[in-house]
CSV table of C-alpha atoms and ligand atoms in Angstrom, one decimal:
chain,number,residue,atom,x,y,z
A,1,MET,CA,111.9,102.7,105.0
A,2,ARG,CA,113.7,102.9,108.4
A,3,GLN,CA,112.8,99.3,109.0
A,4,LEU,CA,114.3,98.3,105.6
A,5,ARG,CA,117.4,100.6,105.7
A,6,GLY,CA,118.2,99.4,109.3
A,7,ALA,CA,118.2,95.7,108.1
A,8,LEU,CA,120.5,96.7,105.3
A,9,GLU,CA,122.9,98.6,107.6
A,10,ARG,CA,123.0,95.7,110.0
A,11,GLY,CA,123.7,93.4,107.2
A,12,ASN,CA,120.7,91.3,108.1
A,13,ALA,CA,118.2,92.1,105.2
A,14,HIS,CA,115.6,89.4,105.0
A,15,HIS,CA,115.5,87.6,101.6
A,16,ALA,CA,111.8,88.4,101.0
A,17,TYR,CA,109.7,91.3,101.8
A,18,LEU,CA,105.9,91.8,101.2
A,19,LEU,CA,105.3,95.5,100.7
A,20,ALA,CA,101.5,95.7,101.4
A,21,GLY,CA,99.2,98.7,101.3
A,22,PRO,CA,96.5,100.5,99.2
A,23,GLU,CA,97.2,102.0,95.8
A,24,GLY,CA,99.0,105.3,95.9
A,25,VAL,CA,100.9,105.0,99.1
A,26,GLY,CA,104.3,104.6,97.6
A,27,LYS,CA,105.1,100.9,97.6
A,28,GLU,CA,107.0,100.9,94.3
A,29,LEU,CA,108.9,104.0,95.3
A,30,LEU,CA,110.0,102.2,98.4
A,31,ALA,CA,111.0,99.1,96.5
A,32,ARG,CA,113.2,101.1,94.2
A,33,THR,CA,114.7,103.1,97.1
A,34,PHE,CA,115.5,99.8,98.9
A,35,ALA,CA,117.2,98.5,95.7
A,36,GLN,CA,119.2,101.6,95.4
A,37,ALA,CA,120.2,101.6,99.1
A,38,ALA,CA,121.3,98.0,98.7
A,39,ASN,CA,123.5,98.8,95.7
A,40,CYS,CA,124.6,102.4,96.2
A,41,GLU,CA,128.2,103.1,95.7
A,42,VAL,CA,128.8,105.6,98.4
A,43,GLU,CA,131.1,104.5,101.3
A,44,ASP,CA,129.0,106.1,104.1
A,45,VAL,CA,126.2,103.5,104.7
A,46,SER,CA,124.0,106.2,106.4
A,47,ALA,CA,124.1,108.3,103.1
A,48,ARG,CA,122.7,105.5,100.9
A,49,PRO,CA,121.1,105.7,98.6
A,50,CYS,CA,122.8,108.8,97.3
A,51,GLY,CA,120.6,109.0,94.2
A,52,ALA,CA,123.5,110.2,92.1
A,53,CYS,CA,126.1,107.3,91.6
A,54,ALA,CA,126.0,105.1,88.6
A,55,SER,CA,124.1,102.4,90.5
A,56,CYS,CA,121.5,104.6,92.0
A,57,ARG,CA,120.9,106.3,88.5
A,58,GLY,CA,120.9,102.9,86.7
A,59,ILE,CA,118.2,101.6,89.1
A,60,GLU,CA,116.2,104.8,88.7
A,61,ARG,CA,116.1,104.4,84.9
A,62,GLY,CA,115.4,100.8,85.1
A,63,ASN,CA,118.6,99.4,83.6
A,64,PHE,CA,120.8,98.0,86.3
A,65,PRO,CA,121.6,94.3,85.8
A,66,ASP,CA,121.1,93.2,89.3
A,67,VAL,CA,117.6,94.7,89.8
A,68,THR,CA,114.8,92.7,87.9
A,69,VAL,CA,111.3,93.8,87.9
A,70,LEU,CA,108.6,91.2,87.2
A,71,MET,CA,105.3,92.5,86.1
A,72,PRO,CA,102.5,91.3,83.8
A,73,GLN,CA,102.6,92.3,80.1
A,74,THR,CA,99.6,94.5,80.5
A,75,GLU,CA,101.5,96.6,83.0
A,76,MET,CA,104.6,96.6,80.8
A,77,LEU,CA,102.5,97.8,77.9
A,78,ALA,CA,101.0,100.6,80.0
A,79,ARG,CA,104.3,101.7,81.0
A,80,GLY,CA,105.7,101.7,77.5
A,81,LEU,CA,108.3,99.1,78.4
A,82,ILE,CA,107.2,96.8,75.5
A,83,ALA,CA,105.4,97.5,72.3
A,84,ARG,CA,102.1,95.8,71.2
A,85,ALA,CA,104.0,94.5,68.2
A,86,ASP,CA,106.4,92.6,70.5
A,87,LEU,CA,103.6,90.4,71.7
A,88,GLU,CA,102.1,87.3,70.0
A,89,GLY,CA,98.4,87.2,71.0
A,90,ALA,CA,96.7,89.3,73.7
A,91,PRO,CA,98.9,90.7,76.5
A,92,SER,CA,98.7,88.7,79.7
A,93,LYS,CA,97.2,90.1,82.9
A,94,GLU,CA,99.1,87.5,84.9
A,95,ILE,CA,102.6,86.8,85.7
A,96,ARG,CA,103.1,83.4,84.4
A,97,VAL,CA,105.2,80.3,85.4
A,98,ASP,CA,107.7,80.9,82.5
A,99,ASP,CA,108.2,84.4,83.7
A,100,VAL,CA,109.2,83.1,87.1
A,101,ARG,CA,111.4,80.5,85.7
A,102,ALA,CA,113.3,83.1,83.7
A,103,LEU,CA,113.7,85.2,86.8
A,104,ALA,CA,114.9,82.2,88.8
A,105,ARG,CA,117.5,81.4,86.1
A,106,ARG,CA,118.7,85.0,86.2
A,107,LEU,CA,119.0,85.1,90.0
A,108,SER,CA,121.1,81.8,89.9
A,109,PHE,CA,124.1,83.9,88.7
A,110,ALA,CA,126.2,86.0,91.0
A,111,ALA,CA,125.6,89.7,91.1
A,112,LEU,CA,127.1,91.5,88.0
A,113,ARG,CA,127.6,94.9,89.3
A,114,GLY,CA,125.9,95.5,92.6
A,115,ARG,CA,126.2,93.9,96.1
A,116,ARG,CA,122.7,92.5,96.2
A,117,LYS,CA,120.4,91.2,93.6
A,118,ILE,CA,116.9,92.6,93.8
A,119,ALA,CA,113.7,91.0,92.3
A,120,ILE,CA,110.8,93.3,92.4
A,121,VAL,CA,107.4,91.6,91.7
A,122,THR,CA,104.6,94.1,91.1
A,123,PRO,CA,101.9,93.4,91.7
A,124,ALA,CA,102.7,90.1,93.3
A,125,ASP,CA,99.0,89.1,93.3
A,126,ALA,CA,99.2,89.1,89.5
A,127,LEU,CA,101.3,85.7,89.8
A,128,ASN,CA,98.9,83.0,88.9
A,129,GLU,CA,98.7,79.9,91.2
A,130,ARG,CA,101.2,77.9,89.2
A,131,ALA,CA,103.6,80.7,89.2
A,132,GLN,CA,103.3,81.2,92.9
A,133,ASN,CA,104.0,77.6,93.5
A,134,THR,CA,107.1,77.8,91.3
A,135,LEU,CA,108.3,81.1,93.0
A,136,LEU,CA,107.8,79.3,96.4
A,137,LYS,CA,110.6,76.9,95.5
A,138,THR,CA,113.0,79.9,95.0
A,139,LEU,CA,111.8,81.5,98.2
A,140,GLU,CA,112.3,78.4,100.2
A,141,GLU,CA,116.0,78.2,98.9
A,142,PRO,CA,116.9,81.7,98.0
A,143,PRO,CA,119.9,82.3,96.0
A,144,PRO,CA,122.6,84.0,98.1
A,145,GLY,CA,122.7,87.8,98.2
A,146,THR,CA,119.2,88.1,96.9
A,147,THR,CA,116.2,90.0,98.1
A,148,PHE,CA,112.7,89.6,96.8
A,149,LEU,CA,110.4,92.7,97.1
A,150,MET,CA,106.7,91.6,96.6
A,151,ILE,CA,104.3,94.5,96.1
A,152,SER,CA,100.6,94.1,96.7
A,153,ALA,CA,97.5,96.1,97.4
A,154,ASN,CA,95.7,92.8,97.8
A,155,PRO,CA,98.1,90.5,99.7
A,156,ASP,CA,95.3,88.1,100.8
A,157,ALA,CA,95.1,87.1,97.2
A,158,LEU,CA,98.6,85.4,97.6
A,159,LEU,CA,99.1,81.9,98.8
A,160,PRO,CA,99.5,81.6,102.6
A,161,THR,CA,102.7,79.7,101.9
A,162,ILE,CA,104.1,82.7,99.9
A,163,ARG,CA,102.9,85.2,102.6
A,164,SER,CA,104.5,83.2,105.4
A,165,ARG,CA,108.0,83.3,103.6
A,166,CYS,CA,107.9,87.2,103.5
A,167,ALA,CA,108.6,89.7,106.2
A,168,ARG,CA,105.6,92.0,105.9
A,169,VAL,CA,106.0,95.8,105.6
A,170,GLN,CA,102.6,97.4,105.9
A,171,LEU,CA,102.2,100.9,104.3
A,172,GLY,CA,99.0,101.5,106.1
A,173,PRO,CA,95.9,103.5,105.1
A,174,VAL,CA,94.4,106.1,107.3
A,175,PRO,CA,92.0,104.6,109.6
A,176,GLU,CA,88.3,105.2,108.4
A,177,ASP,CA,87.1,106.8,111.7
A,178,VAL,CA,90.0,109.4,111.4
A,179,LEU,CA,88.7,110.3,107.8
A,180,VAL,CA,85.1,110.6,109.0
A,181,ALA,CA,86.1,112.8,111.9
A,182,ARG,CA,88.0,115.0,109.5
A,183,LEU,CA,85.2,115.3,107.0
A,184,VAL,CA,82.6,116.0,109.8
A,185,ARG,CA,84.8,118.7,111.3
A,186,ASP,CA,84.6,120.5,107.9
A,187,GLY,CA,80.7,120.4,108.1
A,188,THR,CA,80.2,117.2,106.0
A,189,PRO,CA,77.0,115.5,107.1
A,190,ALA,CA,77.8,112.3,109.0
A,191,ALA,CA,76.2,109.9,106.7
A,192,GLU,CA,77.9,111.4,103.7
A,193,ALA,CA,81.3,111.5,105.6
A,194,LYS,CA,81.0,107.8,106.3
A,195,GLU,CA,80.2,106.9,102.7
A,196,ARG,CA,83.0,109.1,101.4
A,197,ALA,CA,85.5,107.7,103.9
A,198,ALA,CA,84.5,104.2,102.9
A,199,ARG,CA,85.3,104.9,99.3
A,200,ALA,CA,88.6,106.7,100.1
A,201,GLU,CA,90.5,103.5,100.8
A,202,GLY,CA,92.4,105.1,103.6
A,203,SER,CA,93.6,108.2,101.8
A,204,PHE,CA,93.1,111.7,102.9
A,205,SER,CA,93.6,113.0,99.4
A,206,ARG,CA,90.8,110.8,98.1
A,207,ALA,CA,88.5,111.6,100.9
A,208,LEU,CA,89.0,115.4,100.5
A,209,ALA,CA,89.6,115.4,96.8
A,210,ALA,CA,86.1,116.7,95.9
A,211,GLN,CA,86.5,119.7,98.3
A,212,GLY,CA,89.7,121.2,97.0
A,213,GLN,CA,90.6,122.6,100.3
A,214,TRP,CA,94.2,122.0,100.7
A,215,GLY,CA,95.1,124.9,98.6
A,216,GLU,CA,95.8,127.4,101.5
A,217,LEU,CA,97.5,124.8,103.6
A,218,LEU,CA,99.9,123.7,100.8
A,219,ALA,CA,100.6,127.3,99.9
A,220,GLY,CA,101.6,127.8,103.6
A,221,VAL,CA,103.8,124.8,103.5
A,222,GLU,CA,105.6,125.9,100.2
A,223,SER,CA,106.2,129.2,101.7
A,224,ALA,CA,107.7,127.8,104.8
A,225,LEU,CA,109.9,125.4,102.7
A,226,GLY,CA,111.1,128.1,100.5
A,227,SER,CA,111.7,130.6,103.3
A,228,ASP,CA,115.3,131.4,104.4
A,229,ASP,CA,114.1,131.2,108.1
A,230,GLU,CA,113.0,128.0,109.8
A,231,ARG,CA,110.5,130.0,111.9
A,232,ALA,CA,107.6,129.6,109.4
A,233,ALA,CA,108.0,125.6,109.3
A,234,LEU,CA,108.2,125.5,113.2
A,235,ASP,CA,105.0,127.7,113.5
A,236,LEU,CA,103.2,125.5,111.0
A,237,ALA,CA,104.3,122.3,113.0
A,238,GLU,CA,103.0,123.9,116.2
A,239,ALA,CA,99.7,125.0,114.7
A,240,TYR,CA,98.9,121.5,113.4
A,241,GLY,CA,100.5,119.7,116.2
A,242,GLU,CA,97.6,117.7,117.2
A,243,ARG,CA,98.2,114.2,116.0
A,244,ASP,CA,95.2,113.8,113.5
A,245,ALA,CA,95.9,117.3,112.2
A,246,ALA,CA,99.6,116.5,111.8
A,247,LEU,CA,98.6,113.3,109.9
A,248,GLU,CA,96.4,115.3,107.5
A,249,VAL,CA,99.2,117.8,106.8
A,250,ALA,CA,101.7,114.9,106.2
A,251,ASP,CA,99.2,113.2,103.9
A,252,ALA,CA,98.5,116.5,102.0
A,253,VAL,CA,102.3,117.0,101.5
A,254,HIS,CA,102.6,113.5,100.4
A,255,ALA,CA,99.9,113.8,97.7
A,256,TRP,CA,101.4,117.3,96.8
A,257,THR,CA,104.9,115.8,96.4
A,258,ARG,CA,103.4,113.1,94.1
A,259,ASP,CA,101.6,115.8,92.1
A,260,VAL,CA,104.9,117.9,91.7
A,261,LEU,CA,106.6,114.7,90.5
A,262,VAL,CA,103.9,114.1,88.1
A,263,ALA,CA,104.1,117.7,86.8
A,264,GLN,CA,107.9,117.2,86.4
A,265,ALA,CA,107.4,114.2,84.3
A,266,GLY,CA,105.0,116.2,82.1
A,267,GLY,CA,101.8,114.7,83.5
A,268,VAL,CA,98.6,116.3,84.9
A,269,PRO,CA,98.5,116.6,88.7
A,270,GLU,CA,95.6,115.1,90.5
A,271,MET,CA,94.9,118.4,92.3
A,272,ARG,CA,93.9,120.3,89.1
A,273,GLU,CA,93.2,123.5,90.8
A,274,LEU,CA,96.9,123.6,92.1
A,275,ALA,CA,98.4,122.6,88.7
A,276,ALA,CA,100.0,126.0,88.1
A,277,LYS,CA,101.7,126.0,91.5
A,278,ALA,CA,102.8,122.3,91.0
A,279,ASN,CA,104.5,123.3,87.7
A,280,GLU,CA,106.2,126.2,89.4
A,281,ILE,CA,107.6,123.9,92.0
A,282,ALA,CA,108.5,121.2,89.5
A,283,ALA,CA,110.6,123.6,87.6
A,284,SER,CA,112.7,124.6,90.6
A,285,VAL,CA,113.2,121.6,92.8
A,286,ALA,CA,115.4,118.6,91.9
A,287,PRO,CA,113.6,115.3,91.3
A,288,ARG,CA,115.9,113.7,93.8
A,289,ALA,CA,114.9,116.1,96.6
A,290,LEU,CA,111.2,115.4,95.7
A,291,LEU,CA,111.7,111.6,95.8
A,292,ALA,CA,113.4,111.9,99.2
A,293,GLN,CA,110.6,114.3,100.3
A,294,ALA,CA,108.1,111.5,99.3
A,295,GLU,CA,109.8,109.0,101.4
A,296,LEU,CA,110.1,111.3,104.3
A,297,CYS,CA,106.4,111.9,104.1
A,298,ALA,CA,105.7,108.2,104.1
A,299,ASP,CA,108.1,107.7,107.2
A,300,VAL,CA,106.4,110.5,109.1
A,301,ILE,CA,102.9,109.1,108.2
A,302,GLU,CA,104.0,105.8,109.5
A,303,ALA,CA,105.3,107.3,112.7
A,304,LEU,CA,102.1,109.3,113.2
A,305,ARG,CA,100.0,106.2,112.8
A,306,GLN,CA,102.1,104.6,115.4
A,307,ASN,CA,101.2,107.4,117.8
A,308,GLY,CA,104.1,109.6,117.1
A,309,ASN,CA,104.0,113.1,118.5
A,310,GLY,CA,102.3,115.3,116.0
A,311,ARG,CA,104.3,118.5,116.5
A,312,LEU,CA,107.7,116.7,116.5
A,313,GLN,CA,106.9,114.6,113.5
A,314,LEU,CA,105.7,117.6,111.5
A,315,GLU,CA,108.9,119.5,112.5
A,316,ARG,CA,110.8,116.5,111.2
A,317,LEU,CA,109.0,116.6,107.9
A,318,LEU,CA,109.1,120.3,107.3
A,319,ILE,CA,112.6,120.9,108.5
A,320,GLY,CA,113.8,117.8,106.6
A,321,ALA,CA,112.1,118.9,103.3
A,322,ARG,CA,113.6,122.3,103.8
A,323,GLU,CA,117.0,120.9,104.1
A,324,LEU,CA,116.4,118.5,101.1
A,325,ARG,CA,115.9,121.6,98.9
A,326,ARG,CA,119.1,123.3,100.1
A,327,VAL,CA,121.5,120.5,99.2
B,1,ZN,ZN1,124.2,105.8,95.1
């Protein structure tokens, strides 16, 4: 997000980004946050997105005229955005050329309410080849004041001509050898660790899911976040200050934050054994603080992957999350 926010603040946002990375790393959340930051109404650029103004809320709810989300019909059905009865014939799994044309028409008009028109294509690899070729024309001559956010877990499925038109933002998976080392440290036999790491697609939460061993860690994190004193947060950051350990904590808090958001939306959290705790936090922390916390986690994970200092990044995460809950 820092990369994208910086571009907005400097007024040089690229006209197309490819947000790439495996499922569950927060690509859509990032796209929505970017759309909010680009159209937020508060004066102070560094406070955008505020999450509270009419534009931010409209984008959150999916009804803001200058943010268009393009997705296949199957996806719209799954999210309850259309009803089966609205469709003639079977729902399409692809984004088709007519959908892209309708989008291009819409983007040819000036922004209605916002500063910047945003088109989110999710997943971009659902565009069939004709649709990609049609979209390419729009990407080559983008309408002024427009940014495309192409989301994909499988960017190699896109035409190279599309990829080359987009600035790539990689939301990276955890390297497999780091996952293996973590599992082995817990006493998982090497062969099994390798196998499990390969299946985990770069996610600590998937690699460790079967083990249910984050309970104690996350209880410690929550108690530090809820404490009046910063001391507990700083102690945790120090205890897990080694970079791989810090990465695991950040990943655990990221997965946990998603779980609490899921609980808040009335769903069942992934970490079943921690469901009661997730419901408790969901009832007491504002959705806005949780979304910002998820974004902070993603930022910290990115910094750690780029060799950021473990203790400092964890301090940034835990102190930052504490502050989010106190606004
Ligand atoms: Zn706002």
